Amino acid sequence: MASPFRSFSSLFSSTLIMVLGAGLLTTYLALSLARDGVEQLWIGAMMSAYYFGLVVGSKVGHKMIARVGHIRTFVASAGIVTASALCHALTDVLPVWLLLRLIVGTGMMCQYMVLESWLNEQADSSQRGSVFAGYMIVSYFGMVAGQTVLSFFPELGLKPLLLIGICYALCIVPIALTRRIHPQPLHPAPLKILPFWRKVPQSLTTILIAGGISGSFYGLAPAFAAGLGMGTAEVASFMSATILAGLLAQWPMGKLSDRIPRSRLLRFNSALLGVLVLAIALLPLKGIALLVATFCFGILAFTLYPLATALANQNIEQQDRVALSATILLTFGIGATLGPLLASFVMQMLGNAMLYGYMAVCCLILFLRLARVNYTQKMARRLLAEQQPSDYQLASGDLVSSPLAAALDPRVDEQLVKEQMQDEPLAEAATAQSESTLAGDNASLSDNDAITADSSTNLNDTELDTELVSGVSTDTTTTATTETRHNTTTTAAPTDNLHSDSDSTLERAAKASQQTPGH
């Protein structure tokens, strides 16, 4: 089976270049605002505006893909994002920057929808975890590259914005020239937030809180690091270490999620992450200790989204995965919109360290929610298993002991069963067969013949009952049937004595009829 990187090379290349520009733009704006002494609430609002654009784009992107297709939607969105990013160089008015961040978020959501719905549609179920791990690896590698590039511009200025515009323009090239089969055209469909929330509650809860944590980190971690006295290069190293950890964790976690239940991994991940961020918030970590802590943070925090996405897709039918992708991105956008606002408010009230205190509360809520949903689902499955035996009862043995069982047995001759279950027609048929066998010519039988025939008929009734039971319980029914049709007085081995008595009676009756005149 081909490697996911080779199979989806064009999609991964576009993702790499696009995310490089997005990561560079996010950190650039945060550091620019922190350098100018802007309040932290404004920094959080900038990040919230971007993610609110993701929420708006989830609706716009679905309609655009349904109307013009995946590639045209991606190209148009990339052009809008490029123009919006470069417009930051034209003005310093904060409300205008908020609007530009909103437009960038809307356009990038459309691009994300194109990429993720394409991957969802054409990824094999057995490789889904690996494909999404590869997608996340490429994404975080682009983020790391963006932070690394920013370290070459300690004075900031306009050059990073020009480089951002170049990245957004170049991300069009791989997907526009791809030879891969295009996804099937989409039909307009409304977002199914509530149905998906009922069907995959663990996944959407994780994505919502993961959005709050990620949005808070990308928007406010540069301000947190700058508040500790770090320069531009050190902030870039701090951000790069965190994102690099997320990058390195994607592939092992994707492979692990293909073997271990993803719901269990999510609970374990959220518990460890909560303990870690609480330690960062309470302990005065600096230097190498802070880099190690943020590295571990990246491993745990940035694997929540791919795990939850893979868990959601494994429980959804193929035709619903595009709508699910939009719902996932919408849910992530809602969490990331609210997260920076709440975190920035807490930081402004209680200090920069409370960024991680806010994350600790989020992890606690996530763990409790996952544990409750998992317990509820287990109890529901247990009750269903307990009720299932009482809902279905095996049939009684009446049919087995009934003559009708012979009609259901494919080994039994159907015509014979009908004859045996009808007494009067069977007696007449048996009498006719007896007369044709004993008479060698057209002479009629005497009164003794009638008496003998009646006797034979009574005897034959007993013999046929024996044959019916023998036909149901053994495989010798066909032989008994043949013998019955040719000789009405022939029966199974237990009635041999009756055969001999019946034959003697019939012979005496025949001799008497030949000796009696007038018959």
Short mmCIF file of C-alpha atoms in Angstrom, two decimals:
data_model
loop_
_atom_site.label_atom_id
_atom_site.label_comp_id
_atom_site.label_asym_id
_atom_site.label_seq_id
_atom_site.Cartn_x
_atom_site.Cartn_y
_atom_site.Cartn_z
CA MET A 1 0.00 0.00 0.00
CA ALA A 2 1.34 3.42 -1.01
CA SER A 3 2.59 5.84 1.60
CA PRO A 4 0.12 8.60 2.55
CA PHE A 5 2.79 11.22 1.79
CA ARG A 6 3.17 9.90 -1.74
CA SER A 7 -0.55 9.44 -2.32
CA PHE A 8 -1.48 12.95 -1.19
CA SER A 9 1.73 14.81 -2.02
CA SER A 10 0.01 17.72 -3.78
CA LEU A 11 -2.44 18.29 -0.93
CA PHE A 12 0.31 18.06 1.65
CA SER A 13 2.51 20.50 -0.30
CA SER A 14 -0.26 23.10 -0.47
CA THR A 15 -0.93 22.61 3.24
CA LEU A 16 2.75 23.10 4.10
CA ILE A 17 3.11 26.40 2.24
CA MET A 18 -0.26 27.74 3.39
CA VAL A 19 0.32 26.97 7.08
CA LEU A 20 3.83 28.42 6.93
CA GLY A 21 2.32 31.75 5.94
CA ALA A 22 -0.48 31.45 8.52
CA GLY A 23 1.91 30.70 11.40
CA LEU A 24 4.22 33.50 10.41
CA LEU A 25 1.32 35.97 10.25
CA THR A 26 -0.12 34.98 13.65
CA THR A 27 3.13 35.31 15.58
CA TYR A 28 4.10 38.45 13.70
CA LEU A 29 0.89 40.23 14.66
CA ALA A 30 1.09 39.10 18.31
CA LEU A 31 4.68 40.30 18.68
CA SER A 32 3.94 43.57 16.89
CA LEU A 33 1.07 44.35 19.25
CA ALA A 34 3.09 43.34 22.32
CA ARG A 35 6.02 45.52 21.18
CA ASP A 36 3.68 48.50 20.81
CA GLY A 37 2.32 47.99 24.33
CA VAL A 38 -1.20 47.05 23.27
CA GLU A 39 -3.35 45.56 26.02
CA GLN A 40 -3.58 41.80 26.15
CA LEU A 41 -7.33 41.96 25.62
CA TRP A 42 -6.72 43.40 22.15
CA ILE A 43 -4.24 40.62 21.38
CA GLY A 44 -6.80 38.03 22.40
CA ALA A 45 -9.46 39.83 20.35
CA MET A 46 -7.22 39.66 17.26
CA MET A 47 -6.96 35.92 17.61
CA SER A 48 -10.66 35.60 18.35
CA ALA A 49 -11.48 37.57 15.19
CA TYR A 50 -9.40 35.14 13.16
CA TYR A 51 -11.20 32.13 14.59
CA PHE A 52 -14.57 33.83 14.26
CA GLY A 53 -13.68 34.07 10.59
CA LEU A 54 -13.24 30.30 10.67
CA VAL A 55 -16.78 30.00 12.01
CA VAL A 56 -18.15 32.18 9.22
CA GLY A 57 -16.05 30.37 6.64
CA SER A 58 -17.49 26.98 7.61
CA LYS A 59 -20.80 28.06 6.09
CA VAL A 60 -19.35 30.02 3.18
CA GLY A 61 -16.85 27.31 2.27
CA HIS A 62 -19.44 24.54 2.08
CA LYS A 63 -21.57 26.56 -0.34
CA MET A 64 -18.58 27.53 -2.45
CA ILE A 65 -17.34 23.94 -2.75
CA ALA A 66 -20.84 22.77 -3.68
CA ARG A 67 -21.15 25.48 -6.33
CA VAL A 68 -17.72 25.71 -8.02
CA GLY A 69 -15.77 22.69 -6.76
CA HIS A 70 -12.76 22.12 -4.55
CA ILE A 71 -9.91 23.58 -6.60
CA ARG A 72 -11.67 26.80 -7.62
CA THR A 73 -12.73 27.38 -4.04
CA PHE A 74 -9.16 26.93 -2.86
CA VAL A 75 -7.75 29.33 -5.48
CA ALA A 76 -10.31 32.05 -4.82
CA SER A 77 -9.84 31.80 -1.04
CA ALA A 78 -6.05 31.96 -1.35
CA GLY A 79 -6.30 35.15 -3.40
CA ILE A 80 -8.52 36.84 -0.80
CA VAL A 81 -6.26 35.79 2.06
CA THR A 82 -3.17 37.09 0.26
CA ALA A 83 -4.69 40.52 -0.27
CA SER A 84 -5.95 40.72 3.33
CA ALA A 85 -2.58 39.79 4.82
CA LEU A 86 -0.76 42.45 2.80
CA CYS A 87 -3.28 45.07 3.86
CA HIS A 88 -1.87 44.96 7.42
CA ALA A 89 1.07 46.98 6.07
CA LEU A 90 -1.22 49.82 4.99
CA THR A 91 -2.67 50.79 8.38
CA ASP A 92 -2.13 50.50 12.15
CA VAL A 93 -5.78 51.02 13.13
CA LEU A 94 -6.73 48.14 15.42
CA PRO A 95 -10.41 47.84 14.34
CA VAL A 96 -9.24 47.51 10.73
CA TRP A 97 -6.81 44.78 11.79
CA LEU A 98 -9.71 42.99 13.47
CA LEU A 99 -11.66 43.10 10.21
CA LEU A 100 -8.66 41.87 8.24
CA ARG A 101 -8.17 39.00 10.67
CA LEU A 102 -11.83 38.09 10.22
CA ILE A 103 -11.42 37.97 6.43
CA VAL A 104 -8.22 35.92 6.69
CA GLY A 105 -9.96 33.45 8.97
CA THR A 106 -12.91 33.10 6.60
CA GLY A 107 -10.69 32.46 3.60
CA MET A 108 -8.46 29.99 5.41
CA MET A 109 -11.48 28.04 6.65
CA CYS A 110 -12.52 27.53 3.04
CA GLN A 111 -9.02 26.27 2.26
CA TYR A 112 -9.03 23.93 5.25
CA MET A 113 -12.42 22.54 4.19
CA VAL A 114 -11.11 21.79 0.71
CA LEU A 115 -8.06 19.97 2.04
CA GLU A 116 -9.70 18.00 4.83
CA SER A 117 -12.82 16.97 2.91
CA TRP A 118 -10.57 15.82 0.04
CA LEU A 119 -8.50 13.74 2.44
CA ASN A 120 -11.61 12.32 4.11
CA GLU A 121 -13.16 11.26 0.84
CA GLN A 122 -10.17 9.52 -0.68
CA ALA A 123 -8.38 8.09 2.37
CA ASP A 124 -8.83 4.36 2.99
CA SER A 125 -10.44 3.45 6.28
CA SER A 126 -7.43 1.32 7.26
CA GLN A 127 -5.08 4.31 6.71
CA ARG A 128 -7.29 7.10 8.02
CA GLY A 129 -5.31 7.58 11.20
CA SER A 130 -2.02 7.62 9.29
CA VAL A 131 -3.33 10.05 6.67
CA PHE A 132 -4.53 12.49 9.29
CA ALA A 133 -1.28 12.08 11.18
CA GLY A 134 0.58 12.99 7.98
CA TYR A 135 -1.70 15.96 7.48
CA MET A 136 -1.01 17.20 10.99
CA ILE A 137 2.72 16.57 10.60
CA VAL A 138 2.81 18.75 7.50
CA SER A 139 0.71 21.42 9.23
CA TYR A 140 2.92 21.65 12.28
CA PHE A 141 6.09 21.51 10.24
CA GLY A 142 4.77 24.55 8.37
CA MET A 143 4.11 26.28 11.70
CA VAL A 144 7.65 25.49 12.88
CA ALA A 145 9.07 26.80 9.62
CA GLY A 146 7.07 30.02 10.05
CA GLN A 147 8.49 30.59 13.53
CA THR A 148 12.01 29.85 12.31
CA VAL A 149 11.69 32.33 9.45
CA LEU A 150 10.45 35.00 11.88
CA SER A 151 13.63 34.65 13.92
CA PHE A 152 15.55 36.15 10.97
CA PHE A 153 13.57 39.38 11.33
CA PRO A 154 14.15 40.52 14.95
CA GLU A 155 13.12 44.07 14.10
CA LEU A 156 9.90 42.83 12.48
CA GLY A 157 9.05 45.53 9.89
CA LEU A 158 7.31 44.91 6.55
CA LYS A 159 9.48 42.13 5.16
CA PRO A 160 7.66 39.36 7.05
CA LEU A 161 4.36 40.57 5.59
CA LEU A 162 5.78 40.35 2.07
CA LEU A 163 6.96 36.82 2.76
CA ILE A 164 3.49 35.94 4.09
CA GLY A 165 1.90 37.18 0.87
CA ILE A 166 4.32 35.09 -1.19
CA CYS A 167 3.43 31.94 0.78
CA TYR A 168 -0.31 32.42 0.32
CA ALA A 169 0.21 32.92 -3.41
CA LEU A 170 2.44 29.87 -3.87
CA CYS A 171 0.15 27.46 -1.99
CA ILE A 172 -2.16 27.55 -5.03
CA VAL A 173 0.39 25.93 -7.35
CA PRO A 174 0.53 22.28 -6.09
CA ILE A 175 -3.22 21.82 -5.80
CA ALA A 176 -3.89 23.54 -9.12
CA LEU A 177 -1.46 21.21 -10.94
CA THR A 178 -2.39 17.98 -9.18
CA ARG A 179 -3.00 14.84 -11.24
CA ARG A 180 -4.98 13.26 -8.47
CA ILE A 181 -8.64 12.45 -9.07
CA HIS A 182 -10.81 15.38 -8.12
CA PRO A 183 -13.31 14.85 -5.33
CA GLN A 184 -16.92 14.29 -6.27
CA PRO A 185 -19.06 17.44 -6.61
CA LEU A 186 -20.83 18.38 -3.43
CA HIS A 187 -24.50 19.11 -3.05
CA PRO A 188 -25.59 21.98 -0.82
CA ALA A 189 -26.38 20.64 2.63
CA PRO A 190 -26.98 22.38 5.94
CA LEU A 191 -24.63 21.97 8.85
CA LYS A 192 -25.71 19.14 11.15
CA ILE A 193 -24.38 20.42 14.43
CA LEU A 194 -26.93 18.89 16.79
CA PRO A 195 -27.16 15.46 15.04
CA PHE A 196 -23.37 15.15 15.01
CA TRP A 197 -23.16 16.36 18.60
CA ARG A 198 -25.52 13.52 19.63
CA LYS A 199 -23.72 10.95 17.50
CA VAL A 200 -20.08 11.82 18.32
CA PRO A 201 -20.20 13.83 21.58
CA GLN A 202 -16.69 12.87 22.73
CA SER A 203 -15.11 14.03 19.48
CA LEU A 204 -16.87 17.38 19.29
CA THR A 205 -16.31 18.13 22.98
CA THR A 206 -12.59 17.47 22.54
CA ILE A 207 -12.44 19.60 19.40
CA LEU A 208 -14.26 22.47 21.11
CA ILE A 209 -11.87 22.57 24.07
CA ALA A 210 -8.83 21.84 21.89
CA GLY A 211 -9.81 24.90 19.86
CA GLY A 212 -9.87 27.02 23.01
CA ILE A 213 -6.45 25.77 24.08
CA SER A 214 -4.85 26.13 20.64
CA GLY A 215 -6.31 29.55 19.99
CA SER A 216 -5.14 30.79 23.36
CA PHE A 217 -1.65 29.42 22.84
CA TYR A 218 -1.09 30.82 19.33
CA GLY A 219 -2.57 34.20 20.17
CA LEU A 220 -1.24 34.77 23.68
CA ALA A 221 1.84 32.55 24.16
CA PRO A 222 4.08 35.07 22.34
CA ALA A 223 2.84 37.77 24.73
CA PHE A 224 3.39 35.39 27.67
CA ALA A 225 6.97 34.72 26.54
CA ALA A 226 7.64 38.40 25.87
CA GLY A 227 6.36 39.18 29.37
CA LEU A 228 9.07 36.90 30.77
CA GLY A 229 11.73 39.11 29.11
CA MET A 230 12.39 37.03 26.00
CA GLY A 231 13.47 38.67 22.74
CA THR A 232 12.06 37.98 19.28
CA ALA A 233 14.48 35.12 18.59
CA GLU A 234 13.81 33.54 21.99
CA VAL A 235 10.04 33.83 21.51
CA ALA A 236 10.44 32.16 18.13
CA SER A 237 12.43 29.36 19.77
CA PHE A 238 9.78 28.99 22.46
CA MET A 239 7.01 28.73 19.89
CA SER A 240 9.08 26.45 17.63
CA ALA A 241 9.81 23.99 20.47
CA THR A 242 6.12 23.69 21.26
CA ILE A 243 5.02 23.23 17.68
CA LEU A 244 7.92 20.87 16.93
CA ALA A 245 6.76 18.65 19.77
CA GLY A 246 3.31 18.51 18.24
CA LEU A 247 4.90 17.68 14.92
CA LEU A 248 6.95 14.78 16.32
CA ALA A 249 3.96 13.36 18.20
CA GLN A 250 1.58 13.19 15.24
CA TRP A 251 2.85 10.06 13.51
CA PRO A 252 3.31 7.88 16.64
CA MET A 253 -0.05 9.01 18.00
CA GLY A 254 -1.73 8.29 14.66
CA LYS A 255 -0.31 4.77 14.60
CA LEU A 256 -1.23 4.28 18.24
CA SER A 257 -4.79 5.41 17.61
CA ASP A 258 -5.17 2.68 14.97
CA ARG A 259 -4.52 0.05 17.65
CA ILE A 260 -5.85 1.50 20.92
CA PRO A 261 -9.39 2.89 21.38
CA ARG A 262 -9.24 6.59 20.61
CA SER A 263 -11.68 7.50 23.37
CA ARG A 264 -9.29 5.99 25.91
CA LEU A 265 -6.36 7.93 24.44
CA LEU A 266 -8.32 11.17 24.66
CA ARG A 267 -9.05 10.70 28.36
CA PHE A 268 -5.44 9.83 29.13
CA ASN A 269 -4.18 12.76 27.06
CA SER A 270 -6.47 15.32 28.71
CA ALA A 271 -5.56 14.14 32.24
CA LEU A 272 -1.80 14.44 31.62
CA LEU A 273 -2.17 17.78 29.89
CA GLY A 274 -4.14 19.18 32.81
CA VAL A 275 -1.42 18.23 35.28
CA LEU A 276 1.29 19.71 33.04
CA VAL A 277 -0.31 23.11 32.39
CA LEU A 278 -1.14 23.45 36.09
CA ALA A 279 2.55 22.94 36.87
CA ILE A 280 3.56 25.59 34.31
CA ALA A 281 1.06 28.04 35.81
CA LEU A 282 2.18 27.54 39.42
CA LEU A 283 5.94 26.91 39.12
CA PRO A 284 8.40 29.68 38.14
CA LEU A 285 9.91 27.86 35.16
CA LYS A 286 12.56 29.55 33.00
CA GLY A 287 15.22 28.63 30.47
CA ILE A 288 15.63 24.96 29.65
CA ALA A 289 12.99 23.88 32.16
CA LEU A 290 10.41 26.06 30.43
CA LEU A 291 11.40 24.72 27.00
CA VAL A 292 11.06 21.12 28.23
CA ALA A 293 7.66 21.88 29.75
CA THR A 294 6.37 23.58 26.62
CA PHE A 295 7.74 20.71 24.52
CA CYS A 296 5.65 18.24 26.55
CA PHE A 297 2.71 20.62 26.25
CA GLY A 298 2.97 20.47 22.47
CA ILE A 299 2.95 16.65 22.48
CA LEU A 300 -0.28 16.49 24.46
CA ALA A 301 -2.16 19.59 23.31
CA PHE A 302 -1.61 19.28 19.58
CA THR A 303 -2.68 15.63 19.32
CA LEU A 304 -6.19 16.28 20.70
CA TYR A 305 -7.56 17.54 17.38
CA PRO A 306 -6.37 14.70 15.10
CA LEU A 307 -7.43 12.04 17.62
CA ALA A 308 -10.90 13.54 17.94
CA THR A 309 -11.24 13.96 14.18
CA ALA A 310 -10.28 10.35 13.49
CA LEU A 311 -12.69 9.16 16.22
CA ALA A 312 -15.53 11.16 14.68
CA ASN A 313 -14.90 9.92 11.15
CA GLN A 314 -14.82 6.27 12.15
CA ASN A 315 -18.40 6.57 13.46
CA ILE A 316 -19.86 8.47 10.50
CA GLU A 317 -20.98 7.19 7.09
CA GLN A 318 -19.10 8.18 3.94
CA GLN A 319 -21.83 10.48 2.60
CA ASP A 320 -21.86 12.54 5.82
CA ARG A 321 -18.14 13.19 6.07
CA VAL A 322 -18.12 16.50 4.19
CA ALA A 323 -20.80 17.88 6.51
CA LEU A 324 -18.85 16.42 9.44
CA SER A 325 -15.69 18.18 8.28
CA ALA A 326 -17.53 21.49 8.22
CA THR A 327 -19.00 20.81 11.66
CA ILE A 328 -15.59 19.92 13.08
CA LEU A 329 -14.01 23.10 11.77
CA LEU A 330 -16.98 25.12 12.98
CA THR A 331 -16.71 23.59 16.45
CA PHE A 332 -12.98 24.20 16.54
CA GLY A 333 -13.54 27.78 15.44
CA ILE A 334 -16.11 28.40 18.17
CA GLY A 335 -13.71 27.12 20.82
CA ALA A 336 -10.81 29.08 19.41
CA THR A 337 -12.96 32.23 19.23
CA LEU A 338 -13.99 32.09 22.88
CA GLY A 339 -10.68 30.76 24.19
CA PRO A 340 -8.41 33.77 23.52
CA LEU A 341 -11.02 36.19 24.84
CA LEU A 342 -11.41 34.31 28.11
CA ALA A 343 -7.70 33.65 28.48
CA SER A 344 -6.74 37.27 27.77
CA PHE A 345 -9.27 38.48 30.32
CA VAL A 346 -7.84 36.11 32.94
CA MET A 347 -4.29 37.15 32.07
CA GLN A 348 -5.13 40.83 32.36
CA MET A 349 -6.76 40.27 35.75
CA LEU A 350 -4.40 37.70 37.35
CA GLY A 351 -1.14 37.87 35.38
CA ASN A 352 0.49 36.23 32.37
CA ALA A 353 0.95 32.85 34.08
CA MET A 354 -2.83 32.42 34.24
CA LEU A 355 -2.79 31.59 30.54
CA TYR A 356 -1.86 28.06 31.59
CA GLY A 357 -4.20 28.21 34.59
CA TYR A 358 -7.04 28.77 32.13
CA MET A 359 -5.83 25.76 30.13
CA ALA A 360 -5.80 23.62 33.30
CA VAL A 361 -9.47 24.40 33.90
CA CYS A 362 -10.23 23.48 30.26
CA CYS A 363 -8.48 20.12 30.64
CA LEU A 364 -10.39 19.36 33.83
CA ILE A 365 -13.71 20.08 32.11
CA LEU A 366 -12.68 17.94 29.13
CA PHE A 367 -11.68 14.96 31.24
CA LEU A 368 -14.90 15.04 33.27
CA ARG A 369 -17.00 15.31 30.13
CA LEU A 370 -15.21 12.44 28.38
CA ALA A 371 -15.46 10.22 31.45
CA ARG A 372 -19.17 10.90 31.81
CA VAL A 373 -19.97 10.27 28.14
CA ASN A 374 -17.89 7.10 28.11
CA TYR A 375 -19.64 5.83 31.27
CA THR A 376 -23.06 6.61 29.80
CA GLN A 377 -22.26 4.77 26.58
CA LYS A 378 -20.96 1.74 28.48
CA MET A 379 -24.11 1.57 30.60
CA ALA A 380 -26.29 1.88 27.51
CA ARG A 381 -24.45 -1.00 25.81
CA ARG A 382 -24.69 -3.11 28.97
CA LEU A 383 -28.44 -2.54 29.29
CA LEU A 384 -28.89 -3.38 25.63
CA ALA A 385 -26.93 -6.62 26.06
CA GLU A 386 -29.02 -7.57 29.10
CA GLN A 387 -32.32 -6.88 27.36
CA GLN A 388 -31.50 -8.62 24.11
CA PRO A 389 -31.93 -12.27 25.33
CA SER A 390 -35.40 -11.52 26.78
CA ASP A 391 -36.52 -9.77 23.59
CA TYR A 392 -35.96 -12.91 21.49
CA GLN A 393 -37.25 -16.27 22.66
CA LEU A 394 -36.56 -19.56 20.91
CA ALA A 395 -39.63 -21.32 19.50
CA SER A 396 -41.07 -24.27 21.41
CA GLY A 397 -40.71 -27.86 20.26
CA ASP A 398 -44.34 -28.24 19.18
CA LEU A 399 -43.47 -27.97 15.53
CA VAL A 400 -40.80 -30.63 15.82
CA SER A 401 -43.28 -33.15 17.17
CA SER A 402 -46.03 -32.10 14.75
CA PRO A 403 -46.75 -33.86 11.44
CA LEU A 404 -46.22 -30.48 9.80
CA ALA A 405 -42.50 -30.90 10.44
CA ALA A 406 -42.42 -33.41 7.62
CA ALA A 407 -43.58 -30.75 5.20
CA LEU A 408 -40.68 -28.56 6.26
CA ASP A 409 -38.08 -31.31 5.85
CA PRO A 410 -36.50 -31.15 2.37
CA ARG A 411 -35.74 -34.89 2.50
CA VAL A 412 -39.44 -35.83 2.57
CA ASP A 413 -41.49 -36.23 -0.58
CA GLU A 414 -44.06 -33.44 -0.53
CA GLN A 415 -46.79 -35.39 -2.33
CA LEU A 416 -46.50 -38.28 0.11
CA VAL A 417 -46.88 -35.92 3.07
CA LYS A 418 -50.07 -34.52 1.58
CA GLU A 419 -51.46 -38.01 1.08
CA GLN A 420 -50.58 -39.06 4.61
CA MET A 421 -52.21 -35.97 6.15
CA GLN A 422 -55.53 -36.67 4.32
CA ASP A 423 -57.07 -39.90 5.67
CA GLU A 424 -60.04 -40.54 3.35
CA PRO A 425 -58.40 -39.87 -0.01
CA LEU A 426 -55.44 -41.93 1.18
CA ALA A 427 -57.67 -44.92 2.02
CA GLU A 428 -59.27 -44.82 -1.43
CA ALA A 429 -55.90 -44.60 -3.14
CA ALA A 430 -54.57 -47.52 -1.09
CA THR A 431 -57.63 -49.65 -1.94
CA ALA A 432 -57.24 -48.90 -5.65
CA GLN A 433 -53.57 -49.85 -5.58
CA SER A 434 -54.38 -53.10 -3.73
CA GLU A 435 -57.04 -54.07 -6.28
CA SER A 436 -54.79 -53.38 -9.29
CA THR A 437 -51.99 -55.44 -7.76
CA LEU A 438 -54.04 -58.54 -6.87
CA ALA A 439 -56.33 -58.72 -9.93
CA GLY A 440 -54.67 -60.01 -13.05
CA ASP A 441 -57.69 -59.21 -15.25
CA ASN A 442 -60.82 -56.98 -15.19
CA ALA A 443 -62.84 -59.27 -12.85
CA SER A 444 -64.38 -57.58 -9.88
CA LEU A 445 -63.78 -58.55 -6.29
CA SER A 446 -66.28 -60.31 -4.13
CA ASP A 447 -67.79 -59.11 -0.85
CA ASN A 448 -64.89 -60.82 0.84
CA ASP A 449 -62.64 -58.59 -1.26
CA ALA A 450 -64.35 -55.49 0.14
CA ILE A 451 -63.97 -56.81 3.66
CA THR A 452 -60.35 -57.65 2.99
CA ALA A 453 -59.77 -54.18 1.43
CA ASP A 454 -61.25 -52.51 4.48
CA SER A 455 -58.98 -54.59 6.66
CA SER A 456 -56.03 -53.67 4.48
CA THR A 457 -57.00 -50.02 4.64
CA ASN A 458 -57.08 -50.04 8.43
CA LEU A 459 -53.77 -51.82 8.45
CA ASN A 460 -52.36 -49.32 5.93
CA ASP A 461 -53.38 -46.39 8.14
CA THR A 462 -51.26 -47.82 10.94
CA GLU A 463 -48.37 -48.42 8.57
CA LEU A 464 -48.50 -44.87 7.15
CA ASP A 465 -48.38 -43.37 10.63
CA THR A 466 -45.24 -45.39 11.26
CA GLU A 467 -43.76 -44.15 7.96
CA LEU A 468 -44.49 -40.51 8.84
CA VAL A 469 -42.54 -40.71 12.09
CA SER A 470 -39.75 -42.64 10.39
CA GLY A 471 -39.55 -40.02 7.59
CA VAL A 472 -39.04 -37.12 10.03
CA SER A 473 -36.45 -38.74 12.27
CA THR A 474 -34.33 -40.65 9.73
CA ASP A 475 -33.01 -40.28 6.24
CA THR A 476 -34.84 -43.43 4.89
CA THR A 477 -38.07 -41.63 3.97
CA THR A 478 -37.51 -41.89 0.22
CA THR A 479 -37.20 -45.67 0.40
CA ALA A 480 -40.36 -45.94 2.52
CA THR A 481 -42.22 -43.73 0.05
CA THR A 482 -41.30 -45.90 -2.94
CA GLU A 483 -42.35 -49.04 -1.16
CA THR A 484 -45.67 -47.50 -0.10
CA ARG A 485 -46.60 -46.49 -3.65
CA HIS A 486 -45.94 -49.94 -5.11
CA ASN A 487 -47.30 -52.05 -2.33
CA THR A 488 -49.88 -50.71 0.07
CA THR A 489 -49.22 -53.50 2.51
CA THR A 490 -45.44 -53.04 2.65
CA THR A 491 -44.02 -51.18 5.67
CA ALA A 492 -40.82 -50.76 7.72
CA ALA A 493 -38.91 -53.55 9.45
CA PRO A 494 -40.84 -53.45 12.78
CA THR A 495 -44.11 -54.51 10.94
CA ASP A 496 -42.88 -57.60 9.04
CA ASN A 497 -45.30 -59.91 10.89
CA LEU A 498 -48.22 -57.74 9.82
CA HIS A 499 -47.06 -58.04 6.20
CA SER A 500 -47.23 -61.82 6.28
CA ASP A 501 -50.69 -61.88 7.91
CA SER A 502 -52.05 -59.39 5.40
CA ASP A 503 -50.65 -61.33 2.43
CA SER A 504 -52.22 -64.59 3.67
CA THR A 505 -55.61 -62.97 4.09
CA LEU A 506 -55.53 -61.52 0.61
CA GLU A 507 -54.56 -64.84 -0.97
CA ARG A 508 -57.43 -66.67 0.77
CA ALA A 509 -59.86 -63.99 -0.38
CA ALA A 510 -58.69 -64.35 -3.96
CA LYS A 511 -59.17 -68.13 -3.97
CA ALA A 512 -62.62 -67.77 -2.47
CA SER A 513 -63.65 -65.35 -5.19
CA GLN A 514 -62.56 -67.77 -7.93
CA GLN A 515 -64.55 -70.65 -6.40
CA THR A 516 -67.79 -68.70 -5.74
CA PRO A 517 -70.11 -68.62 -8.77
CA GLY A 518 -71.69 -65.36 -9.79
CA HIS A 519 -68.68 -63.25 -8.79
#
